[in-house]
Structure formats: structure tokens, C-alpha cells
Short mmCIF file of C-alpha atoms in Angstrom, two decimals:
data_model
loop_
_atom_site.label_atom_id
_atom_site.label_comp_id
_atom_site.label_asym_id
_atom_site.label_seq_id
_atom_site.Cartn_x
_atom_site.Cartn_y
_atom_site.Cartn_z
CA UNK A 1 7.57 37.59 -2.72
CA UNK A 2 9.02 34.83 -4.61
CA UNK A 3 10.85 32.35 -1.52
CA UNK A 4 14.32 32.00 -1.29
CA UNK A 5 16.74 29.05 -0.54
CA UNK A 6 17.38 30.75 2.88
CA UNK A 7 13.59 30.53 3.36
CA UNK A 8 12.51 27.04 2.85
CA UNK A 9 15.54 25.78 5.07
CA UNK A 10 14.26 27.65 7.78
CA UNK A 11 10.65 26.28 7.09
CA UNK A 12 11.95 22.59 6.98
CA UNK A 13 13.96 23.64 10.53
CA UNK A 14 11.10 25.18 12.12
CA UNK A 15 8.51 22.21 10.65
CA UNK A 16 11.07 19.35 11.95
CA UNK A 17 11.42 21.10 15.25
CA UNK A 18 7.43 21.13 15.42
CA UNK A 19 6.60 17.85 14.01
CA UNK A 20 4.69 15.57 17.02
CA UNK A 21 6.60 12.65 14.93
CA UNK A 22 10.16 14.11 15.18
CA UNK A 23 11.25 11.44 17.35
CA UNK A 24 10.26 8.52 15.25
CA UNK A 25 12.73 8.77 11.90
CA UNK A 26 15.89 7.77 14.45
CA UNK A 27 13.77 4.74 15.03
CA UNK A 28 15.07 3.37 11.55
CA UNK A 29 18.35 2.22 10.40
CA UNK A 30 19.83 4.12 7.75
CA UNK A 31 18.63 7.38 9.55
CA UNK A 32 21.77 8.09 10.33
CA UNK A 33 24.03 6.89 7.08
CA UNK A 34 26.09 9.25 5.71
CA UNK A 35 26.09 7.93 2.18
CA UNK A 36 22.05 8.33 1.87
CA UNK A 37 21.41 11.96 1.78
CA UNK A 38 17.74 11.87 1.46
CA UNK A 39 15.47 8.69 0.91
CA UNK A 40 12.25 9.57 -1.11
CA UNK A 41 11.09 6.06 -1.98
CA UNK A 42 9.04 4.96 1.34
CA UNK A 43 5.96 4.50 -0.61
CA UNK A 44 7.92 1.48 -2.27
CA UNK A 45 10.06 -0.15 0.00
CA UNK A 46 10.23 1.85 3.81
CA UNK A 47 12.73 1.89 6.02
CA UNK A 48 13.53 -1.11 8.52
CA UNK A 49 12.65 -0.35 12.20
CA UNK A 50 15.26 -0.61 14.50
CA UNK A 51 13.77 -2.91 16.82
CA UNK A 52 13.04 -4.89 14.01
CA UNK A 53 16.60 -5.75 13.91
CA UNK A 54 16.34 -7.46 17.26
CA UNK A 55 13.23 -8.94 17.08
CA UNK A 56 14.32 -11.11 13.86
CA UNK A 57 17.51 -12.10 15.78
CA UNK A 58 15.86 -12.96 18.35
CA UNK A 59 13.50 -14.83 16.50
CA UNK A 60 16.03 -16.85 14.82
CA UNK A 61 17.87 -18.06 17.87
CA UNK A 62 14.33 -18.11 20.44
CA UNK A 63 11.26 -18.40 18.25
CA UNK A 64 12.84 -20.37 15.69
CA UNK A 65 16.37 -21.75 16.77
CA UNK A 66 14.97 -22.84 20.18
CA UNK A 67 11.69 -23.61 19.80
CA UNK A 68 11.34 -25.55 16.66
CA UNK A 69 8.63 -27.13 15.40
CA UNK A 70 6.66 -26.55 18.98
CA UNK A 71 6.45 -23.09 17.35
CA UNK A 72 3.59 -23.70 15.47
CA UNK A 73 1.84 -25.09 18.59
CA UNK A 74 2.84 -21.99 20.19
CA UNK A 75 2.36 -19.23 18.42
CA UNK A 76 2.91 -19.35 14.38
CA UNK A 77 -0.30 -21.14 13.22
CA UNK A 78 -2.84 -18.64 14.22
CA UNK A 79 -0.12 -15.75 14.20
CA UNK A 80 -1.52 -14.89 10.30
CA UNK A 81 -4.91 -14.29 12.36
CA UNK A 82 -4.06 -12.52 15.21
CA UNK A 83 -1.74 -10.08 13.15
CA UNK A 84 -4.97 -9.87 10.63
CA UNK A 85 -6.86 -8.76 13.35
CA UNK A 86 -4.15 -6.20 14.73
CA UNK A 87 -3.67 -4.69 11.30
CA UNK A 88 -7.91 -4.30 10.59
CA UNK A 89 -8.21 -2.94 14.10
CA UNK A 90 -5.17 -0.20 13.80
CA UNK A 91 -5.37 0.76 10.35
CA UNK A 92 -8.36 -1.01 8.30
CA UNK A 93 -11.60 0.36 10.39
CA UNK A 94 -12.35 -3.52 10.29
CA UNK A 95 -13.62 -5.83 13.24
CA UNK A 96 -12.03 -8.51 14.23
CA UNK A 97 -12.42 -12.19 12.15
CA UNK A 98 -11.89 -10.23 9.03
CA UNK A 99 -8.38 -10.16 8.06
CA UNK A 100 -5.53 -12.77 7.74
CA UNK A 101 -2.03 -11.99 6.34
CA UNK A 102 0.10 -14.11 4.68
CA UNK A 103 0.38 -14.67 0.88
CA UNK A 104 1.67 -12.24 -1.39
CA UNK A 105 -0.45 -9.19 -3.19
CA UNK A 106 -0.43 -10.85 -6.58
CA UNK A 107 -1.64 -13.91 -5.03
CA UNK A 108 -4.20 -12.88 -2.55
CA UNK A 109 -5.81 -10.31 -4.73
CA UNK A 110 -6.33 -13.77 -7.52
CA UNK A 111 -7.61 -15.64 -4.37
CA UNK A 112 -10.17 -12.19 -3.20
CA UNK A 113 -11.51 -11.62 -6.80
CA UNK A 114 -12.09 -15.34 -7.91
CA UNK A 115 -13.73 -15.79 -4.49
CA UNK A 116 -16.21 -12.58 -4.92
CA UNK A 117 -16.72 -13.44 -8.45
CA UNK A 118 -18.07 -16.43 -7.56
CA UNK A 119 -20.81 -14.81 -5.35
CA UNK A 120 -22.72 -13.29 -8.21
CA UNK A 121 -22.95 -15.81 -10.82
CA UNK A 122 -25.00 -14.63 -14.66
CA UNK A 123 -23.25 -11.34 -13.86
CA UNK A 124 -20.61 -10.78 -17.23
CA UNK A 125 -18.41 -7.77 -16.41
CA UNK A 126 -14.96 -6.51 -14.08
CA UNK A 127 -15.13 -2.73 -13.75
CA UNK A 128 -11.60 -1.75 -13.67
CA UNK A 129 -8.97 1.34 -14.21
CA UNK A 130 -6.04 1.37 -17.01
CA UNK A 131 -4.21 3.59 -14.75
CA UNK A 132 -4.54 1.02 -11.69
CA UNK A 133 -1.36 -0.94 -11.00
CA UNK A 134 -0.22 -3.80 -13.50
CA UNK A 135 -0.63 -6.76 -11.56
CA UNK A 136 -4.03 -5.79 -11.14
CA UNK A 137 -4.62 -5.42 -14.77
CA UNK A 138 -2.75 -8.30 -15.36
CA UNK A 139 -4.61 -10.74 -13.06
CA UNK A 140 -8.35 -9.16 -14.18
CA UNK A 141 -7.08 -9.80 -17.50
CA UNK A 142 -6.02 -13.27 -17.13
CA UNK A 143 -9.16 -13.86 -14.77
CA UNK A 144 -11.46 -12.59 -17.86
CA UNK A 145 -10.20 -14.54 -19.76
CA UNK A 146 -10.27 -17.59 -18.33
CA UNK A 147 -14.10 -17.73 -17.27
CA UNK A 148 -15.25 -15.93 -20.40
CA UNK A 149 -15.96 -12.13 -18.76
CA UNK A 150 -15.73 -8.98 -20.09
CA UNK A 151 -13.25 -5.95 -18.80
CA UNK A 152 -15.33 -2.56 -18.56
CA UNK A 153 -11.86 -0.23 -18.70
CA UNK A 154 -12.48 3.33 -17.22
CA UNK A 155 -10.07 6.07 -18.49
CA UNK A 156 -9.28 8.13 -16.02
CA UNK A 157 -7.23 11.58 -16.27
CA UNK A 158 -3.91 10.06 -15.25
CA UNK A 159 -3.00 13.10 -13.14
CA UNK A 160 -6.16 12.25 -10.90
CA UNK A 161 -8.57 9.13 -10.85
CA UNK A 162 -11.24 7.39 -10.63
CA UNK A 163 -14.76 9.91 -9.69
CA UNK A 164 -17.60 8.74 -8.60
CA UNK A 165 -19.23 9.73 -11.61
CA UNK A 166 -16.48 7.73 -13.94
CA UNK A 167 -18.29 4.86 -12.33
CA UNK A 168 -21.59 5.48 -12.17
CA UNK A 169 -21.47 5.70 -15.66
CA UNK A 170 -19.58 2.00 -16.81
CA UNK A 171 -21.97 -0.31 -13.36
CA UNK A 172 -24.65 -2.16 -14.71
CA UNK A 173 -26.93 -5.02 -14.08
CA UNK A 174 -24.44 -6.43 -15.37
CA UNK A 175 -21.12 -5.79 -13.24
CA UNK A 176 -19.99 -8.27 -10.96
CA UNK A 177 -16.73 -6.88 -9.14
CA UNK A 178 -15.19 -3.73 -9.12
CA UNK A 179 -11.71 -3.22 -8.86
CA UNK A 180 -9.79 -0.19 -7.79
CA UNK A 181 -7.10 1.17 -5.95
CA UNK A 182 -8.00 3.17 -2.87
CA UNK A 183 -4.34 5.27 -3.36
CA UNK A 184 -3.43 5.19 -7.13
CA UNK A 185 0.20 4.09 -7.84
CA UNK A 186 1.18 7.14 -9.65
CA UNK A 187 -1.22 9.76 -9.26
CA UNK A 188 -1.37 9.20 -5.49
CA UNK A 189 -5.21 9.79 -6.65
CA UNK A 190 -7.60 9.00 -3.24
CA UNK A 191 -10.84 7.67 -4.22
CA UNK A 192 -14.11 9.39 -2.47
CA UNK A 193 -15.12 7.28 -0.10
CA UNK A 194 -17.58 5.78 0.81
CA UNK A 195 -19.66 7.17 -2.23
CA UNK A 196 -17.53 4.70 -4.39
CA UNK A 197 -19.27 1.67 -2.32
CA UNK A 198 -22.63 3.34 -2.81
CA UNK A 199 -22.29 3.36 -6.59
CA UNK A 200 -21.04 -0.20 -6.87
CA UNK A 201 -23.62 -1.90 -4.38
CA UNK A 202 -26.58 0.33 -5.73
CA UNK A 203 -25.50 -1.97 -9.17
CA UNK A 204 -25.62 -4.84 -7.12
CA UNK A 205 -21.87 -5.62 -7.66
CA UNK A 206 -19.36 -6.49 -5.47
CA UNK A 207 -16.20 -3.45 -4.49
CA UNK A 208 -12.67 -5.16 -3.81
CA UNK A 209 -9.73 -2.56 -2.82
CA UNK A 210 -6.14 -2.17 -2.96
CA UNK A 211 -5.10 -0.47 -0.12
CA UNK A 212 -1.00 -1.05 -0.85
CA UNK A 213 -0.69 2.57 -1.43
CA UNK A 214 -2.57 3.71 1.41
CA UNK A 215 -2.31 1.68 4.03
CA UNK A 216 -0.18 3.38 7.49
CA UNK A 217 -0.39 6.77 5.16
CA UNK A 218 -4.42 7.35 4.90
CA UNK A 219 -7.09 6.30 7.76
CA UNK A 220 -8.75 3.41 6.52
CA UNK A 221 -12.39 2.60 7.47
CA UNK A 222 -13.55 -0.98 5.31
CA UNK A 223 -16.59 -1.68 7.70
CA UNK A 224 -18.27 1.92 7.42
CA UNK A 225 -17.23 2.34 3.71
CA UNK A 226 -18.85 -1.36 3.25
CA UNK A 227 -16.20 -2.77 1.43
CA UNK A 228 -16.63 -6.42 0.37
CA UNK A 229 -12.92 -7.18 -0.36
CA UNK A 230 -9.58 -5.45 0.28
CA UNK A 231 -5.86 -6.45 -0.48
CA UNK A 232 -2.70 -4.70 0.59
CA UNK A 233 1.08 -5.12 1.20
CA UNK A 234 3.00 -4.35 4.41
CA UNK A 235 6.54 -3.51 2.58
CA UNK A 236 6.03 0.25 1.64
CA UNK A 237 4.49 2.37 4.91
CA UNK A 238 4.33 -0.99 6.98
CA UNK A 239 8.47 -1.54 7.15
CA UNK A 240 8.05 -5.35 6.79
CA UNK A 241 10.85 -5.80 4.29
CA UNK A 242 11.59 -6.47 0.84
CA UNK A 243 8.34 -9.39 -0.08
CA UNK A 244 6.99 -9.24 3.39
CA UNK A 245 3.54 -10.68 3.26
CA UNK A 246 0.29 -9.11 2.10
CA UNK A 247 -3.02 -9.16 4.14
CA UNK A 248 -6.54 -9.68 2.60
CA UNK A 249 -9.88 -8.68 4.12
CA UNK A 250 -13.06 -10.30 3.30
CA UNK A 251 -16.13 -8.77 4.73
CA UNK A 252 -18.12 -10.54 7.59
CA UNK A 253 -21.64 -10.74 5.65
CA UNK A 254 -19.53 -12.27 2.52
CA UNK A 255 -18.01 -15.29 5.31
CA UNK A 256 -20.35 -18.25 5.22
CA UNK A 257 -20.21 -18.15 1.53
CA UNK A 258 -17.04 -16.99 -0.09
CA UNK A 259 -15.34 -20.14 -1.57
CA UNK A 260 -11.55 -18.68 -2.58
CA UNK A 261 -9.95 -21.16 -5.19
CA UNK A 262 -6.30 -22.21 -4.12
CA UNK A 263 -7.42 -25.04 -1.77
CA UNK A 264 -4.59 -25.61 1.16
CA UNK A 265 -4.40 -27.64 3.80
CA UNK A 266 -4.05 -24.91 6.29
CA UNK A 267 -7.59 -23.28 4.99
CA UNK A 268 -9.28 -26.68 5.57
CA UNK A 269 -11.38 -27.14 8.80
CA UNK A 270 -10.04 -29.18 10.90
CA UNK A 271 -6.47 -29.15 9.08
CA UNK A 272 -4.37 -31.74 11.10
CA UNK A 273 -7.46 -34.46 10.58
CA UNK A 274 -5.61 -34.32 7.36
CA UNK A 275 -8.29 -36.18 5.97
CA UNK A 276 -9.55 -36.76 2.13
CA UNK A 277 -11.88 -33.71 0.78
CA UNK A 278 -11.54 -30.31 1.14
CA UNK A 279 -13.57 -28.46 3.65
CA UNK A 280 -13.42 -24.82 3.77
CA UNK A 281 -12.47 -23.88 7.29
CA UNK A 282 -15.12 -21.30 8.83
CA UNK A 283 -14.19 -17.01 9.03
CA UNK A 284 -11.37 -15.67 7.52
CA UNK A 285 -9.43 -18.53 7.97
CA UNK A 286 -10.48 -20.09 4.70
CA UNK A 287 -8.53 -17.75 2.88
CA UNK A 288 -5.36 -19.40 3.72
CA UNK A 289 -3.98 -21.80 1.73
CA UNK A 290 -0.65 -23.52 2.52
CA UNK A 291 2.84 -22.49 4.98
CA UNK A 292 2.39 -18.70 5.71
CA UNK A 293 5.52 -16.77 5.76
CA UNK A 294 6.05 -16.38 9.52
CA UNK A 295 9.28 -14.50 9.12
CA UNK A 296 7.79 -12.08 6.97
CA UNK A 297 5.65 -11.57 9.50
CA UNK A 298 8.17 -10.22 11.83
CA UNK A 299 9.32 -6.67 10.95
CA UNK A 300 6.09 -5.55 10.19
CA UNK A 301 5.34 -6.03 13.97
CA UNK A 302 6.95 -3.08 15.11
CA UNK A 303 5.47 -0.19 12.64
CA UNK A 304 2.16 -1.30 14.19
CA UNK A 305 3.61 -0.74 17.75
CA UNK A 306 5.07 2.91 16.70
CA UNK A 307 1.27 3.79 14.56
CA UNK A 308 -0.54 2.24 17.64
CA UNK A 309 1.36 4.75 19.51
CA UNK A 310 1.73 8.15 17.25
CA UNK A 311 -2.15 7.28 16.20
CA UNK A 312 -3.29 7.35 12.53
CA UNK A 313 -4.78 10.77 12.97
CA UNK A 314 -1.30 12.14 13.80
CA UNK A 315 0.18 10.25 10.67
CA UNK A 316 -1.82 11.61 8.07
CA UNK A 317 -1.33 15.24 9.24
CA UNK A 318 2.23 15.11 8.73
CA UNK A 319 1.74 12.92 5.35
CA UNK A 320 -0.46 16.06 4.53
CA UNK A 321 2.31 18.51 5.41
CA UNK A 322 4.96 16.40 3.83
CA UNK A 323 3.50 16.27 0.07
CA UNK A 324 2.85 20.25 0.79
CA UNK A 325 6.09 21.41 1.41
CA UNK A 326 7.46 18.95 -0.97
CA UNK A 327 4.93 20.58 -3.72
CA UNK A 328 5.60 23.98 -2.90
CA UNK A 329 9.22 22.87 -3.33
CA UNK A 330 8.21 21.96 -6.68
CA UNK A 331 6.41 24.92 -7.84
CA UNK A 332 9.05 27.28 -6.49
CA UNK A 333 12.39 25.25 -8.26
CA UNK A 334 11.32 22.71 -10.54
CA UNK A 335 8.00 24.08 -12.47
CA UNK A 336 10.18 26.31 -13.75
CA UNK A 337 12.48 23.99 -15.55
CA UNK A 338 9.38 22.62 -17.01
CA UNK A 339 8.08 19.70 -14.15
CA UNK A 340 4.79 19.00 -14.36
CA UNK A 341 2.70 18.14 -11.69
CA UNK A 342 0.87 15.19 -11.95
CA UNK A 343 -0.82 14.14 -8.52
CA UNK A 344 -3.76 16.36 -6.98
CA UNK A 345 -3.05 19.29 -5.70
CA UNK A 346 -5.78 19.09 -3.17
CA UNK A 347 -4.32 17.26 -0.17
CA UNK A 348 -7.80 15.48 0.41
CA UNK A 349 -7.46 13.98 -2.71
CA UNK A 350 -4.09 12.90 -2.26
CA UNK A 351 -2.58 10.56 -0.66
CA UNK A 352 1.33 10.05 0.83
CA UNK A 353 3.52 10.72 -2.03
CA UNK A 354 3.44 13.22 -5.11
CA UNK A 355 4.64 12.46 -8.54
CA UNK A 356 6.18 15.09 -10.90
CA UNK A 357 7.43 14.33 -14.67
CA UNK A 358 9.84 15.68 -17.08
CA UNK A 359 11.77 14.18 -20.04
CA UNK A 360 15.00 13.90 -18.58
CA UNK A 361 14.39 12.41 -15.57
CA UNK A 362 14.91 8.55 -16.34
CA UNK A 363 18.51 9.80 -16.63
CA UNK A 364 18.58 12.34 -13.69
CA UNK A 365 17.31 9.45 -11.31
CA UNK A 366 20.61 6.88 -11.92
CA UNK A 367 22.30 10.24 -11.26
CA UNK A 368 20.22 10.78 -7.91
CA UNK A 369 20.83 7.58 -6.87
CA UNK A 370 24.97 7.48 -6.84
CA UNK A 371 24.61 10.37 -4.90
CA UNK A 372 22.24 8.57 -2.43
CA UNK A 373 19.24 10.56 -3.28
CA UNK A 374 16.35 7.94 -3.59
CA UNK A 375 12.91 8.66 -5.41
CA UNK A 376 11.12 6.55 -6.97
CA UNK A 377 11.08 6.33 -11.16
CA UNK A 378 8.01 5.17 -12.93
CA UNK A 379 7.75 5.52 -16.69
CA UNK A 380 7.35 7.37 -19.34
CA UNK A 381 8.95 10.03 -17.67
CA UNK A 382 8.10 10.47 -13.59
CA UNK A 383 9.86 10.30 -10.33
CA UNK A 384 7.75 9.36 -7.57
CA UNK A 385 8.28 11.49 -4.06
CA UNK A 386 7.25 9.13 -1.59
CA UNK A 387 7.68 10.83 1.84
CA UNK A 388 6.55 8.32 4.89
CA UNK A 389 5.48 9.75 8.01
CA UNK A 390 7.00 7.94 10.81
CA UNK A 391 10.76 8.12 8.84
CA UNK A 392 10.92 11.00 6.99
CA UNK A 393 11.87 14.94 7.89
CA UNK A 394 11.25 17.65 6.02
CA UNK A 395 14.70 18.51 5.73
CA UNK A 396 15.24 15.45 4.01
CA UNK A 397 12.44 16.57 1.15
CA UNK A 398 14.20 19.59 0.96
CA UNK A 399 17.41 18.46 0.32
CA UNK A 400 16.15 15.54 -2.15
CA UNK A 401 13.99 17.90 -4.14
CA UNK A 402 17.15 20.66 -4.20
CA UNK A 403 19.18 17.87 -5.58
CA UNK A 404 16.68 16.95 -8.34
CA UNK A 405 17.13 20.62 -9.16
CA UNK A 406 19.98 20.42 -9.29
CA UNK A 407 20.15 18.34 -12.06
CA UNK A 408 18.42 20.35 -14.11
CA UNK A 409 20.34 23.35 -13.66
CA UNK A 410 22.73 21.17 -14.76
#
């Protein structure tokens, strides 16, 4: 029996009044505004925390306003280390000394792949994806280019990913670095790991990750997966804000020798010798270059307090339920208008959003937005449903996706 309107609202009741996370979407300003009926776009920019409100303020007038330049002293220059270590330990799987945060994705993913590049010289190729996300293209491209390497492209079915077996056939003798995304922009595609790893190091190359679609949505585990490199933002399930810094991760056995090539003062040992030649300092710290963005740092502060405290494992069980109901949503309303699903439809091969295309919807999503429905449009034709765990209800999926029905009823 085909379900009714009637039916799903009482499904989105009865899952909201069950949901162990229930408590947590008040947490976040906006929760509560009248004018945004349902915000479907947490897998691009999330929600600001509450206390995150307070903190900065209080960060202005304390940290900042009262403090000065004893801040650095204090707290601010090994703050990009001790939040490194925080965000491997909660949601990376990584041990401590392995993860700094800092500059932004573009620029630490530039620093991550020069750096592991470097570490197997006489190797010629970059394994990468067309489907991956454009600055990674872009900067693989431009990276090519510039030291004379060639770009193995895979093709995968852009309503999935990368397989294991898409790589094993394109690694060589002669791949350096492999390049993927561990979430895939669009798709939501979840790579199999750690059998990914396996492939690549069984070549003898080197595996660097994005993790900015996956990271606070999927459990992470970089030390067990043997992952050599990893890159990721904290402005999408991490609530730090719009440009909030990224973090990088660089393995513990890669340390001692990985040479990154934006030479700062800060990465220098011994930085306030400020003395001539550049020394890279030891561990992790030698991926930083100059002034990290300590305010940026700020928000993202208090998601880690609320995913310290609802636990990953709890997370990705209602990021699981989530992209269900909002596919079976889908099926029931929109399929029939002639959406297309194109994200898996097995939720262990998904990760925390679901993206569905049409033709019209580049036009239905200004539409959505005046109305203060907010998805998520990526060309040629999709809208992006990204539903984050600690902010969103499933009432607030139903009502978004019955408004993008709407529209096409219409």
C-alpha cells in the first residue's frame, strides 16, 4: 500500500520523538526562525552552535580584547596542535602528533600532495577521479603540470564511485599519489575502506584523502585504514563558519621525512630564533606555515564538545536514517515526476546527504530558497539533500522534500 501524506508525517513525528539526538538541533541558531522552513544544505555550510555565539564574544573582549598579544604565549600558538589532536582523536581514528589545523582546504591539500610527492621520486603518475571535487582536479592539474607528471583519470559511474577494482586497474609501478575523496561531493559515494589503502600501497604509492564530506557524518579511522595523507574542512558537519580553517593529517611513519613546500616561519624549528635558513620544525608541526586563523578556530570548538558527547556511533545512525526517510520521500513523491536518484541506495555506501536530479530544478531551487527551503544545487541539473545529524529533524526533510514537490506539481 502506496504511503500517504498522513503517513510519513506521522513517521517523521514518531522518528523525531525517538531520535537519541532530538535534543541537539535547538542547540543551533536559526532552529527556531520562522522564515527558514527547512534547511537542507548542512553538508555545505552547517548551522552555528549556540554556544558558539558566546564563546566568540567572549573571545573578542577576554581572549583577544584583554589579553593581547600575551595570547599567543598563552594559548594561540600551539592551539592549531592541540585542536589537531582533538579533531584526529574524536573523529579521524588518528593518534595524537598527527594533525594540525589551520590553512584552508585548497591550500593544505597543495601543501599534503607536494609534500607526499616528494617521498617517491622516478615515480611519473597522480591517480585521480573526474567526478572528485574541482579544487582537487584543479590543484593535481596544476601540480602535473608543473613538475612534468602525468594524471591517470578514473571514470567512475557518477551516481556511485570509485571501486576498488576501478583502481586496481589504473596503480602501477609507476603511481606515486593517489587522490580521492573518502565522501564524494555529489554522489555522497563512500569509498571501501581500508581495501582502497591495500590497493594503493600494494603499488607502492602513496593514498591522500579528502575527508570534507565525511568528516562528523561517517566514523573515520586514518591509522587502521593506513592512510598516508588526509585533508578536510570544518565548515559543513563541523559548524565552524563560513572559511573556518581546514585540518591536514600526515601519517606518523611519513614525519621525519615529509618536506611540505610553503616554508613559514611558524613551521620552522625553533621559530622565534628567527634566524637565517629554514629548518623544518619536527612532527606535524612542519606543516604550518605562517599566522593560523585563531578565530576560525573558535566555533568549531563546540561541535566537537556536542560529537564528544552524542558519540560518532550515535551520529551516523541517525545520518543513516536521515538519507532513508529522505529517499523513501523521494521514491514515493518525486520519482514520479521523473527525479532520478543519483547517490547509492545502499546506506553503507553512502554517506550524509543524497542527491536527486531533474531538468527543472536550477529554477525550482531560487524558488525554494525565497520560501526558506535550503538544498543545495550542483550542476547540470541536481539538488543536493544534505541532512546533518546533530541539527536536523526529520520533520524538517519532510517538509523540504514536500516543498520540492511541490514545485513540480506546479
Amino acid at each position: 500500500m502506496t504511503a500517504t501524506s498522513a503517513d510519513f508525517a506521522l513517521r517523521a513525528e514518531s522518528l523525531d520523538a525517538a531520535d537519541p539526538l532530538r535534543d541537539y538541533p535547538a542547540r543551533f541558531l536559526g532552529s527556531d526562525d520562522p522564515e527558514i522552513v527547512a534547511y537542507l544544505d548542512g553538508n555545505s555550510l552547517g548551522r552555528p552552535p549556540r554556544a558558539s555565539a558566546e564563546r566568540i564574544a567572549a573571545f573578542v573582549a577576554d581572549g583577544w580584547g584583554r589579553r593581547l598579544i600575551r595570547g599567543w604565549d598563552e594559548q594561540w600558538f600551539d592551539l592549531p596542535l592541540t585542536l589537531g589532536d582533538r579533531i584526529g582523536a574524536l573523529l579521524l581514528g588518528a593518534a595524537s602528533g598527527q594533525t594540525t589545523i589551520g590553512d584552508s582546504t585548497s591550500v593544505l591539500l597543495y601543501k599534503l600532495a607536494r609534500g607526499a610527492l616528494a617521498l617517491r621520486p622516478g615515480r611519473t603518475e597522480i591517480v585521480l577521479d573526474r567526478d572528485n571535487f574541482p579544487t582537487d582536479r584543479y590543484l593535481l592539474e596544476s601540480i602535473a603540470a608543473d613538475l612534468g607528471l602525468t594524471l591517470r583519470w578514473l571514470e567512475p559511474d557518477s551516481r556511485g564511485g570509485v571501486t576498488a577494482a576501478d583502481l586496481a586497474r589504473v596503480v602501477s609501478e609507476r603511481t606515486a599519489l593517489v587522490v580521492l575523496s573518502h565522501v564524494a561531493y555529489r554522489s555522497a559515494y563512500l569509498l571501501d575502506m581500508p581495501e582502497i589503502g591495500a590497493i594503493t600501497h600494494e603499488a607502492g604509492a602513496l593514498l591522500l584523502l579528502d575527508l570534507c564530506h565525511s568528516v562528523g557524518a561517517v566514523p573515520i579511522e586514518l591509522d587502521s585504514w593506513a592512510v598516508d595523507f588526509a585533508v578536510g574542512c570544518t565548515y559543513k558537519y563541523l559548524n565552524g563558519g563560513p572559511g573556518s580553517p581546514a585540518f591536514g593529517y600526515v601519517a606518523a611513519r611519513h614525519l621525519d621525512d615529509f618536506v611540505q613546500p610553503i616554508w613559514g616561519w611558524m613551521g620552522r624549528a625553533e621559530p622565534f630564533d628567527m634566524a637565517q635558513g629554514y629548518r623544518p620544525a619536527p612532527g606535524i608541526r612542519r606543516l604550518i606555515s605562517g599566522t593560523p586563523a585563531i578565530l576560525g578556530m573558535i566555533a568549531v570548538q563546540d561541535t566537537l564538545d556536542m560529537i564528544e558527547e552524542a558519540g560518532m556511533a550515535a551520529i551516523r545512525e541517525k545520518s543513516v536514517a536521515l538519507t532513508e526517510f529522505a529517499l523513501d520521500l523521494v521514491r514515493a513523491w518525486l520519482i514520479p515526476h521523473g527525479v532520478v536518484v543519483s547517490s547509492p541506495v545502499d546506506p553503507a555506501r553512502r554517506g550524509g546527504h543524497i542527491t536527486i536530479d531533474h531538468p527543472r530544478f536550477r529554477e525550482i531551487v531560487e524558488r525554494l530558497w525565497q520560501r526558506g527551503v535550503i538544498p543545495d544545487f550542483r550542476g547540470p541539473d541536481g539538488i543536493r539533500i544534505g541532512l546533518s545529524p546533530l541539527s536536523t529533524t526529520f520533520q524538517e526533510t519532510l517538509t523540504g522534500v514536500a516543498e520540492i514537490r511541490r514545485e513540480l506539481d506546479h
